[in-house]
PDB file of C-alpha atoms in Angstrom:
ATOM      1  CA  MET A   1      51.414  94.372  86.041  1.00 78.00           C
ATOM      2  CA  ARG A   2      53.639  97.217  87.189  1.00 88.00           C
ATOM      3  CA  THR A   3      50.873  99.485  89.179  1.00 90.00           C
ATOM      4  CA  GLN A   4      52.499  99.553  92.683  1.00 95.00           C
ATOM      5  CA  VAL A   5      54.140 102.659  94.286  1.00 96.00           C
ATOM      6  CA  MET A   6      56.988 101.914  97.114  1.00 97.00           C
ATOM      7  CA  GLY A   7      57.887 104.884  99.512  1.00 98.00           C
ATOM      8  CA  ILE A   8      61.445 104.965 101.107  1.00 98.00           C
ATOM      9  CA  ASP A   9      62.401 106.813 104.144  1.00 95.00           C
ATOM     10  CA  PRO A  10      66.309 106.323 104.280  1.00 94.00           C
ATOM     11  CA  GLY A  11      68.259 106.143 107.864  1.00 89.00           C
ATOM     12  CA  ASP A  12      69.767 103.580 109.891  1.00 88.00           C
ATOM     13  CA  THR A  13      66.019 102.069 109.876  1.00 94.00           C
ATOM     14  CA  THR A  14      64.652 102.293 106.196  1.00 96.00           C
ATOM     15  CA  GLY A  15      60.822 102.907 106.234  1.00 97.00           C
ATOM     16  CA  LEU A  16      59.156 101.505 103.602  1.00 98.00           C
ATOM     17  CA  ALA A  17      55.519 101.476 102.374  1.00 98.00           C
ATOM     18  CA  LEU A  18      53.416 100.039  99.005  1.00 97.00           C
ATOM     19  CA  TYR A  19      50.807 102.081  97.719  1.00 97.00           C
ATOM     20  CA  SER A  20      48.131 100.828  95.381  1.00 96.00           C
ATOM     21  CA  PRO A  21      47.039 103.888  93.263  1.00 95.00           C
ATOM     22  CA  GLU A  22      44.315 101.737  91.346  1.00 93.00           C
ATOM     23  CA  ALA A  23      42.411 100.663  94.640  1.00 95.00           C
ATOM     24  CA  HIS A  24      43.814 103.873  96.535  1.00 95.00           C
ATOM     25  CA  VAL A  25      44.987 101.501  99.740  1.00 96.00           C
ATOM     26  CA  LEU A  26      48.552 100.939 101.508  1.00 97.00           C
ATOM     27  CA  VAL A  27      49.144  97.383 100.728  1.00 97.00           C
ATOM     28  CA  GLU A  28      51.673  97.548 103.419  1.00 97.00           C
ATOM     29  CA  VAL A  29      53.780  99.743 106.012  1.00 98.00           C
ATOM     30  CA  THR A  30      56.985  98.293 107.392  1.00 98.00           C
ATOM     31  CA  SER A  31      60.864  99.328 108.014  1.00 98.00           C
ATOM     32  CA  GLY A  32      64.295  97.178 108.018  1.00 97.00           C
ATOM     33  CA  THR A  33      67.874  97.721 107.374  1.00 96.00           C
ATOM     34  CA  PHE A  34      68.851  99.384 103.954  1.00 96.00           C
ATOM     35  CA  TRP A  35      69.495  95.343 102.832  1.00 96.00           C
ATOM     36  CA  ALA A  36      66.720  94.040 103.902  1.00 97.00           C
ATOM     37  CA  MET A  37      64.702  96.884 102.192  1.00 97.00           C
ATOM     38  CA  ALA A  38      66.791  97.216  98.928  1.00 97.00           C
ATOM     39  CA  GLU A  39      66.459  93.254  98.543  1.00 97.00           C
ATOM     40  CA  ARG A  40      62.463  93.631  98.728  1.00 97.00           C
ATOM     41  CA  VAL A  41      62.677  96.634  96.167  1.00 97.00           C
ATOM     42  CA  ARG A  42      64.363  94.024  93.869  1.00 96.00           C
ATOM     43  CA  ARG A  43      61.646  91.694  94.681  1.00 96.00           C
ATOM     44  CA  GLU A  44      58.880  93.632  93.688  1.00 96.00           C
ATOM     45  CA  TRP A  45      60.265  95.249  90.894  1.00 96.00           C
ATOM     46  CA  THR A  46      61.260  91.634  89.208  1.00 95.00           C
ATOM     47  CA  GLN A  47      57.739  90.206  90.269  1.00 95.00           C
ATOM     48  CA  GLY A  48      56.679  93.052  88.372  1.00 94.00           C
ATOM     49  CA  ARG A  49      54.280  94.568  90.585  1.00 93.00           C
ATOM     50  CA  LEU A  50      56.197  97.948  91.422  1.00 94.00           C
ATOM     51  CA  ALA A  51      55.595 100.832  88.963  1.00 94.00           C
ATOM     52  CA  LEU A  52      57.786 103.249  90.575  1.00 95.00           C
ATOM     53  CA  VAL A  53      59.952 104.236  94.085  1.00 97.00           C
ATOM     54  CA  VAL A  54      59.637 107.297  95.467  1.00 96.00           C
ATOM     55  CA  ILE A  55      62.755 108.249  97.679  1.00 96.00           C
ATOM     56  CA  GLU A  56      62.914 110.986 100.531  1.00 93.00           C
ATOM     57  CA  ASP A  57      66.300 112.894  99.803  1.00 89.00           C
ATOM     58  CA  THR A  58      67.568 115.731 102.352  1.00 80.00           C
ATOM     59  CA  ARG A  59      70.490 116.243 101.113  1.00 75.00           C
ATOM     60  CA  ALA A  60      69.165 119.518  99.292  1.00 71.00           C
ATOM     61  CA  LEU A  61      68.299 120.824 102.691  1.00 63.00           C
ATOM     62  CA  PRO A  62      70.649 122.593 105.065  1.00 59.00           C
ATOM     63  CA  ILE A  63      71.568 120.811 108.254  1.00 53.00           C
ATOM     64  CA  TYR A  64      70.093 123.671 110.177  1.00 49.00           C
ATOM     65  CA  GLU A  65      66.733 123.504 108.626  1.00 45.00           C
ATOM     66  CA  ARG A  66      66.699 119.437 109.368  1.00 49.00           C
ATOM     67  CA  HIS A  67      67.378 119.999 113.338  1.00 52.00           C
ATOM     68  CA  ASN A  68      65.306 123.310 113.855  1.00 51.00           C
ATOM     69  CA  ASN A  69      68.376 125.259 113.932  1.00 51.00           C
ATOM     70  CA  LYS A  70      68.902 124.028 117.614  1.00 59.00           C
ATOM     71  CA  LYS A  71      72.226 125.239 119.045  1.00 63.00           C
ATOM     72  CA  LEU A  72      74.237 122.233 119.707  1.00 60.00           C
ATOM     73  CA  ASP A  73      77.682 121.393 121.661  1.00 66.00           C
ATOM     74  CA  ARG A  74      80.623 120.085 120.330  1.00 63.00           C
ATOM     75  CA  PRO A  75      80.328 116.500 120.710  1.00 66.00           C
ATOM     76  CA  ARG A  76      76.168 116.490 119.536  1.00 65.00           C
ATOM     77  CA  ARG A  77      77.421 118.933 116.726  1.00 59.00           C
ATOM     78  CA  ASP A  78      79.791 116.591 115.229  1.00 58.00           C
ATOM     79  CA  ARG A  79      77.914 113.242 115.494  1.00 59.00           C
ATOM     80  CA  LEU A  80      74.701 115.260 113.869  1.00 56.00           C
ATOM     81  CA  CYS A  81      77.042 115.875 111.134  1.00 58.00           C
ATOM     82  CA  ARG A  82      77.750 112.311 110.984  1.00 53.00           C
ATOM     83  CA  ASN A  83      74.471 110.947 111.179  1.00 58.00           C
ATOM     84  CA  VAL A  84      73.409 113.812 108.216  1.00 59.00           C
ATOM     85  CA  GLY A  85      76.383 111.987 106.111  1.00 64.00           C
ATOM     86  CA  ARG A  86      75.211 108.760 106.778  1.00 75.00           C
ATOM     87  CA  ILE A  87      71.468 109.424 105.278  1.00 81.00           C
ATOM     88  CA  ASP A  88      72.832 111.628 102.562  1.00 83.00           C
ATOM     89  CA  ARG A  89      75.114 108.415 101.670  1.00 86.00           C
ATOM     90  CA  ASP A  90      71.671 106.464 101.698  1.00 90.00           C
ATOM     91  CA  CYS A  91      69.531 108.798  99.437  1.00 91.00           C
ATOM     92  CA  ALA A  92      72.441 107.731  96.963  1.00 92.00           C
ATOM     93  CA  LEU A  93      72.536 104.245  97.353  1.00 94.00           C
ATOM     94  CA  TRP A  94      68.953 104.203  97.034  1.00 96.00           C
ATOM     95  CA  ALA A  95      69.091 106.185  93.583  1.00 95.00           C
ATOM     96  CA  ALA A  96      71.913 103.896  92.151  1.00 95.00           C
ATOM     97  CA  LEU A  97      69.959 101.080  93.325  1.00 96.00           C
ATOM     98  CA  CYS A  98      66.938 102.145  91.022  1.00 96.00           C
ATOM     99  CA  GLU A  99      69.193 103.375  88.503  1.00 93.00           C
ATOM    100  CA  GLU A 100      71.252  99.961  87.884  1.00 93.00           C
ATOM    101  CA  THR A 101      68.033  98.024  87.837  1.00 92.00           C
ATOM    102  CA  GLY A 102      66.329 100.410  85.602  1.00 93.00           C
ATOM    103  CA  ILE A 103      63.605 101.024  88.447  1.00 95.00           C
ATOM    104  CA  PRO A 104      61.544 104.387  87.616  1.00 94.00           C
ATOM    105  CA  TYR A 105      62.430 106.290  90.734  1.00 95.00           C
ATOM    106  CA  ARG A 106      61.808 110.255  92.002  1.00 93.00           C
ATOM    107  CA  LEU A 107      63.405 112.065  94.648  1.00 93.00           C
ATOM    108  CA  VAL A 108      61.489 113.988  96.776  1.00 92.00           C
ATOM    109  CA  LYS A 109      62.228 116.901  99.641  1.00 88.00           C
ATOM    110  CA  PRO A 110      60.802 115.717 103.102  1.00 85.00           C
ATOM    111  CA  ILE A 111      56.687 116.448 103.600  1.00 84.00           C
ATOM    112  CA  LYS A 112      56.379 119.501 105.892  1.00 83.00           C
ATOM    113  CA  GLY A 113      53.784 119.354 108.517  1.00 82.00           C
ATOM    114  CA  GLY A 114      55.006 117.188 111.072  1.00 84.00           C
ATOM    115  CA  LYS A 115      54.948 113.375 111.506  1.00 91.00           C
ATOM    116  CA  TRP A 116      52.070 111.320 110.903  1.00 94.00           C
ATOM    117  CA  SER A 117      50.993 109.009 114.580  1.00 96.00           C
ATOM    118  CA  ALA A 118      49.609 105.873 113.957  1.00 96.00           C
ATOM    119  CA  ASP A 119      46.283 107.500 114.407  1.00 96.00           C
ATOM    120  CA  THR A 120      46.846 109.988 111.931  1.00 96.00           C
ATOM    121  CA  LEU A 121      47.406 107.359 109.203  1.00 97.00           C
ATOM    122  CA  ARG A 122      44.678 105.573 110.149  1.00 97.00           C
ATOM    123  CA  GLY A 123      42.685 108.433 109.756  1.00 96.00           C
ATOM    124  CA  VAL A 124      43.996 109.413 106.509  1.00 96.00           C
ATOM    125  CA  THR A 125      44.399 106.307 104.905  1.00 97.00           C
ATOM    126  CA  GLY A 126      42.849 103.343 106.525  1.00 96.00           C
ATOM    127  CA  PHE A 127      45.856 101.328 107.241  1.00 97.00           C
ATOM    128  CA  SER A 128      45.433  99.862 110.457  1.00 95.00           C
ATOM    129  CA  GLY A 129      48.405  97.630 110.979  1.00 95.00           C
ATOM    130  CA  ARG A 130      51.232  98.107 112.963  1.00 96.00           C
ATOM    131  CA  THR A 131      53.543 100.581 112.238  1.00 97.00           C
ATOM    132  CA  ASN A 132      56.411 102.530 113.436  1.00 97.00           C
ATOM    133  CA  GLN A 133      57.765 106.576 112.854  1.00 96.00           C
ATOM    134  CA  HIS A 134      60.048 105.331 109.919  1.00 96.00           C
ATOM    135  CA  GLY A 135      57.589 103.291 108.078  1.00 97.00           C
ATOM    136  CA  ARG A 136      54.980 106.151 108.417  1.00 97.00           C
ATOM    137  CA  ASP A 137      56.962 108.516 106.648  1.00 96.00           C
ATOM    138  CA  ALA A 138      57.349 106.240 103.836  1.00 97.00           C
ATOM    139  CA  ALA A 139      53.918 106.190 103.637  1.00 97.00           C
ATOM    140  CA  ARG A 140      53.181 110.124 103.528  1.00 96.00           C
ATOM    141  CA  LEU A 141      55.975 109.691 100.662  1.00 95.00           C
ATOM    142  CA  VAL A 142      53.772 107.681  98.441  1.00 96.00           C
ATOM    143  CA  TRP A 143      49.705 108.349  99.683  1.00 96.00           C
ATOM    144  CA  GLY A 144      48.480 109.509  96.439  1.00 92.00           C
ATOM    145  CA  VAL A 145      51.333 109.306  94.197  1.00 92.00           C
ATOM    146  CA  LYS A 146      50.286 108.133  90.808  1.00 87.00           C
ATOM    147  CA  PRO A 147      53.309 107.032  88.416  1.00 83.00           C
ATOM    148  CA  ARG A 148      53.291 108.176  84.855  1.00 76.00           C
ATOM    149  CA  LEU A 149      53.748 105.931  81.995  1.00 62.00           C
ATOM    150  CA  ASP A 150      56.953 107.949  81.077  1.00 60.00           C
ATOM    151  CA  GLU A 151      58.462 107.922  84.177  1.00 59.00           C
ATOM    152  CA  LYS A 152      61.771 108.596  84.346  1.00 55.00           C
ATOM    153  CA  PRO A 153      64.031 109.485  87.427  1.00 47.00           C
ATOM    154  CA  LEU A 154      63.632 113.264  88.763  1.00 42.00           C
ATOM    155  CA  LEU A 155      64.240 115.461  91.434  1.00 41.00           C
ATOM    156  CA  SER A 156      60.939 117.136  92.495  1.00 41.00           C
ATOM    157  CA  GLU A 157      59.628 119.346  95.212  1.00 41.00           C
ATOM    158  CA  GLU A 158      56.399 116.802  95.895  1.00 39.00           C
ATOM    159  CA  ALA A 159      55.559 113.219  94.537  1.00 39.00           C
TER     160      ALA A 159
END
């Protein structure tokens, strides 16, 4: 039965969180390479557990908003632009993976309000497993999300 919601925080290290809306618990919070996490999405889908994927999409944000409008020297600015380009491409690849496999998904803007520490994650969700920032970012995307029966791919402000 497709009941779980998966959060994806794209990047060099991809964060992944699996949330059960029925039980209101985080089932798993982890991270890994794009390819390992893509395989995980496919496996959860083919095993019939996955109802929705929520993907953080930073493509609509201007670069200066992503990096607090810091003035950077040319080498740092160039590296920043390359990194932003990679993240943008990852977002597009995640959406394409979901499209190709027929998985319902939502593209959401990053959540404002700062990062969650491990203590904050534990306090808010009760999840006490070992995590890193990438997994916690994915967990923030899906905590409290309920898939709709008619879920279609969409771009929304919030999950």
